[in-house]
Coordinates of C-alpha atoms in Angstrom, one line a residue:
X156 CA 1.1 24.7 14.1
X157 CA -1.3 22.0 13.5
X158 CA -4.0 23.7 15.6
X159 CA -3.7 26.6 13.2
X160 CA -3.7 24.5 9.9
X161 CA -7.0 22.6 11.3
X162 CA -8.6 26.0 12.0
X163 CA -7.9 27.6 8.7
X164 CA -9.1 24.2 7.0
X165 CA -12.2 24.3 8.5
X166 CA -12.7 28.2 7.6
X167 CA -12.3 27.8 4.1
X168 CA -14.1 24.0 4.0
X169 CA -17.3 25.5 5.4
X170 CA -17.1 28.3 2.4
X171 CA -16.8 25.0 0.4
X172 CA -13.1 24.8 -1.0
X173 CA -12.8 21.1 -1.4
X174 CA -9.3 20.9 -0.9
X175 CA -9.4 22.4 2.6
X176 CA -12.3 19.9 3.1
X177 CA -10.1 17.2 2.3
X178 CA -7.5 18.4 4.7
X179 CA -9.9 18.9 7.5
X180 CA -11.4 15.8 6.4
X181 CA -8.1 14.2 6.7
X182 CA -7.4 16.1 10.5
X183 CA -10.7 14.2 11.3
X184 CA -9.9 10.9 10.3
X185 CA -6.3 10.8 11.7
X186 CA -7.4 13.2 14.8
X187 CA -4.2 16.4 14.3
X188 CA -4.7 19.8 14.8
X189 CA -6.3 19.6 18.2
X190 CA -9.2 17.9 16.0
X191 CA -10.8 14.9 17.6
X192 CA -10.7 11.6 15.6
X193 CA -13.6 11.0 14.0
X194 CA -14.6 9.1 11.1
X195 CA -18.3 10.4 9.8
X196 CA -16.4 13.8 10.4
X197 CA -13.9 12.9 8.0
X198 CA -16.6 10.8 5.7
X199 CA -18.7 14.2 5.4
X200 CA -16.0 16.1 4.2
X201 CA -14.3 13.6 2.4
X202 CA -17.7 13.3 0.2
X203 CA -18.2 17.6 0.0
X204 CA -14.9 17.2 -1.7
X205 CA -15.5 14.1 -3.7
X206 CA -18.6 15.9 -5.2
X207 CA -16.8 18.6 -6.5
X208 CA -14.2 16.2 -8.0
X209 CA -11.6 16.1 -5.6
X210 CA -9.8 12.8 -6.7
X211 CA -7.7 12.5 -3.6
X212 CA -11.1 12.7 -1.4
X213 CA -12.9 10.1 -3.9
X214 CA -9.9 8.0 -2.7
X215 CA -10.0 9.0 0.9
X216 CA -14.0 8.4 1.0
X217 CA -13.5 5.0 -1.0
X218 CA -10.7 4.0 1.8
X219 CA -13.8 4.4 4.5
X220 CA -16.1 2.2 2.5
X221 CA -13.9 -0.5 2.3
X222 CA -12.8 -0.1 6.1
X223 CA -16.1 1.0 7.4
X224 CA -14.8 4.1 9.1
X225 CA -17.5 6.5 9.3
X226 CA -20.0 4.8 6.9
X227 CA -21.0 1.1 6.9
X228 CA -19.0 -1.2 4.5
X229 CA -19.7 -1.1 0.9
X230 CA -16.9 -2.6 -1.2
X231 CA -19.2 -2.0 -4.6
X232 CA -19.0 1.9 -4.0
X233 CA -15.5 1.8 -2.9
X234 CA -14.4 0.4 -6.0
X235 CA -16.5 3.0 -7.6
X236 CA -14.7 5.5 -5.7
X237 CA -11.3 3.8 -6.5
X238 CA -12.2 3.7 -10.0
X239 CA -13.1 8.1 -10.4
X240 CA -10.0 9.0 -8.5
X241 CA -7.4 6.2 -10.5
X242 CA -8.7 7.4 -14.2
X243 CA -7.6 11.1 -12.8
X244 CA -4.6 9.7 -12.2
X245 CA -4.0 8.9 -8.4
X246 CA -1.4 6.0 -7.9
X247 CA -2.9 4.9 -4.5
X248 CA -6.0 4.4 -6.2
X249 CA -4.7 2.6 -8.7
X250 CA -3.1 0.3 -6.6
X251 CA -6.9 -0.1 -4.3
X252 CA -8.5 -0.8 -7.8
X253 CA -5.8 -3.6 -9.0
X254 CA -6.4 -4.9 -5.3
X255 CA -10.5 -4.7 -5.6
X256 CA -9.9 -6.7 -9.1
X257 CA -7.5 -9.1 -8.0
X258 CA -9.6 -9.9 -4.9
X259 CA -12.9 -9.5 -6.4
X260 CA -14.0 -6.8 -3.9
X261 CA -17.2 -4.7 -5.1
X262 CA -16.1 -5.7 -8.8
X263 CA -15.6 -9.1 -11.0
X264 CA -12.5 -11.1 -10.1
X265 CA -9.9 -10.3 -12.9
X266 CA -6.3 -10.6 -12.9
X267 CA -5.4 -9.1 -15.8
X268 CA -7.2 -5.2 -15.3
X269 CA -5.9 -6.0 -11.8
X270 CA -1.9 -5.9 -12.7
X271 CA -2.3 -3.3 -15.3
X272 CA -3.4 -0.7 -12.6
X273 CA -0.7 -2.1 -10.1
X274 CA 1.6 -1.5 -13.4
X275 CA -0.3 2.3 -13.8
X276 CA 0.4 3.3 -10.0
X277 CA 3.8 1.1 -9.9
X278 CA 5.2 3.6 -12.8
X279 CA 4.2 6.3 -10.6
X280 CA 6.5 5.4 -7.7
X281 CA 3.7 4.0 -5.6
X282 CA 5.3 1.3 -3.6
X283 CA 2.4 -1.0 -2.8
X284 CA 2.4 -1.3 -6.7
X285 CA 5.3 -2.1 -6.9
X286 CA 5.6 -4.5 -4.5
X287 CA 2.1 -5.9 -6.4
X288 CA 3.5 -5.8 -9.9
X289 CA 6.3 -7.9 -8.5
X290 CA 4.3 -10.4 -7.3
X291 CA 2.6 -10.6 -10.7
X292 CA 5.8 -11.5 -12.0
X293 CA 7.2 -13.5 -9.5
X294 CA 3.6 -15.9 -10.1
X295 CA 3.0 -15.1 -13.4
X296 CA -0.8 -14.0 -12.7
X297 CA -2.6 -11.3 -14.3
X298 CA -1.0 -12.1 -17.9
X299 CA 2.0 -11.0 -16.7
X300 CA 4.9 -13.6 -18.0
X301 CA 7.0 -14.8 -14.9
X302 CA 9.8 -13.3 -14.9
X303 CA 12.2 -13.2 -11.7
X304 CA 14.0 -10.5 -13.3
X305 CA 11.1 -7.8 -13.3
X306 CA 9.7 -9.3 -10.4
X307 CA 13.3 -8.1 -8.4
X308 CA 13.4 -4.9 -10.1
X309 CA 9.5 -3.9 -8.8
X310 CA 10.6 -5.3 -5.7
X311 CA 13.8 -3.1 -5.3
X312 CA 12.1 0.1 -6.4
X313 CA 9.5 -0.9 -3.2
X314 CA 11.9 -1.5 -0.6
X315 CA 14.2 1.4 -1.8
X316 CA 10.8 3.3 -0.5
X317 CA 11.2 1.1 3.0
X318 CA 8.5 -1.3 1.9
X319 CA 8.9 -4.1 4.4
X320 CA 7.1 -6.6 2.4
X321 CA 9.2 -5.8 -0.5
X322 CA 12.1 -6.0 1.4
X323 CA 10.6 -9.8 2.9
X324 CA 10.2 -10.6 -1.1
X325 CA 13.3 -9.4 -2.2
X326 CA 15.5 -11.3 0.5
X327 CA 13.4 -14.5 -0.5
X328 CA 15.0 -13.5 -4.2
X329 CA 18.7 -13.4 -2.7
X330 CA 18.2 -16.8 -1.1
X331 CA 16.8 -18.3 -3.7
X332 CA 18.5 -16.9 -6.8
X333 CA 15.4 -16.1 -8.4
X334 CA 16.1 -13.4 -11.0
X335 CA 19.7 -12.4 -9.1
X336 CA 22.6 -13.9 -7.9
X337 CA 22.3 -16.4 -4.9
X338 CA 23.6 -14.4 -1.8
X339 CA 23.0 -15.1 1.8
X340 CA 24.4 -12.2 3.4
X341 CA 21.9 -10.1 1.2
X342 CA 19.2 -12.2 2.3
X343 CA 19.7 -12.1 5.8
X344 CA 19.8 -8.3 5.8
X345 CA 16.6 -7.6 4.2
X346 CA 15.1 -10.4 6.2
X347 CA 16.4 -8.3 9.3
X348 CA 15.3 -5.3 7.9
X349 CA 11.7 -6.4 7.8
X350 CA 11.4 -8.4 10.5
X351 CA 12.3 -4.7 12.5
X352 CA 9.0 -3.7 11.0
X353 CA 7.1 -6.3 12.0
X354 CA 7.1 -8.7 8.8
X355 CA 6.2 -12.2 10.9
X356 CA 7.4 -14.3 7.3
X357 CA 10.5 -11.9 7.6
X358 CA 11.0 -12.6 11.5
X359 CA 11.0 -16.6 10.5
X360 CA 13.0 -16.2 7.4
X361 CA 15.8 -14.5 10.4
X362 CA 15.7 -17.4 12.2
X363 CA 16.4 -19.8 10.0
X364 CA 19.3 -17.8 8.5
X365 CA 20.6 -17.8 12.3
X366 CA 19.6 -21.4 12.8
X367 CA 21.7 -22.5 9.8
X368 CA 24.2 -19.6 9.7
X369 CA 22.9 -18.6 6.2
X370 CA 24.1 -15.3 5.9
X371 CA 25.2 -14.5 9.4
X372 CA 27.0 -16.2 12.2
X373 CA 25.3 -19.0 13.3
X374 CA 24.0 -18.3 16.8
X375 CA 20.7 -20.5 18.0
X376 CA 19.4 -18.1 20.9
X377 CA 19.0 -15.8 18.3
X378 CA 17.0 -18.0 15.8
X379 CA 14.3 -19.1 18.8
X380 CA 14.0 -15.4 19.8

């Protein structure tokens, strides 16, 4: 009962539990539990919570900075935010850090502290880290050496989790023979499977394996749809 859980979140936020005002900052921002949607609902509770050290609401609250939901834009105290809630451990933050770093959002452009926190979250499971650290290899950026082989086995770990972009990547690995075996069938499967979720790269990549009849009957309808 999602009403109920909303009702009991607030209850025990307003007493000034921070993980119930995480939660009922999270029913705010999402809009569940009969809650409306509302972003500087979810921003005030998110920073209650973040002031008492709630990592998970220092992410959440850093998430609204850099999207301005709720609060204007401010990628310098988003990083910030990232930066409290990944040194307590929080893989998704990790992963918004290495991103802030590589991209030179709200902190100096560097490569190198960006893959080591995709390589922190990715050894957590996080799947957007994984699909990161990946990349890292498959460019050879961040002092990472390139290496096809790690760059498949971070991708794999991603799409296992039904990363979409991670499956795009690793079917561009299969075609290519970069860091596995050459093999089209392969290919066109995970191409399929991302272009299901919306992957436009992945929806092209299709196409040209039904254009050419790279991994599944050729069949030219197909490849223009």
């Amino acid at each position: 009962d999602e009403a109920e859980a909303a009702r009991h979140f607030a209850l025990a936020a307003e007493q000034g539990e921070p993980a119930a005002q995480l939660n009922l900052g999270l029913c705010y921002l999402h809009g569940t539990g009969g809650v409306p949607r509302d972003d500087r609902m979810a921003v005030r509770y998110f920073t209650l919570a973040a002031e008492q050290n709630s990592a998970q609401a220092q992410y959440q609250l850093g998430q609204c900075y850099a999207r301005a939901r709720g609060v204007a834009h401010n990628d310098a105290k988003a990083a910030e935010l990232f930066r409290a809630a990944a040194e307590r451990g929080i893989a998704e933050a990790q992963n918004a850090l290495g991103l802030c770093f590589r991209e030179g959002r709200g902190v100096r452009r560097d490569e190198a502290e960006a893959a080591r926190h995709f390589a922190l979250a990715a050894e957590q499971g996080e799947p957007a880290a994984q699909l990161n650290l990946g990349l890292c290899y498959l460019h050879g950026t961040g002092g990472v050496p390139r290496d096809d082989r790690m760059a498949v086995r971070y991708f794999t770990l991603a799409a296992e989790q039904n990363s979409a972009q991670a499956q795009y990547q690793l079917g561009q690995c299969y075609a290519r023979a970069r860091g596995v075996a050459h093999n089209d069938a392969k290919a066109a499967e995970l191409f399929r499977a991302a272009a299901e979720r919306g992957i436009a790269e992945a929806q092209n990549a299709l196409g040209l394996c039904f254009r050419e009849g790279r991994g599944v009957r050729r069949d030219e309808a197909e490849a223009a749809r």
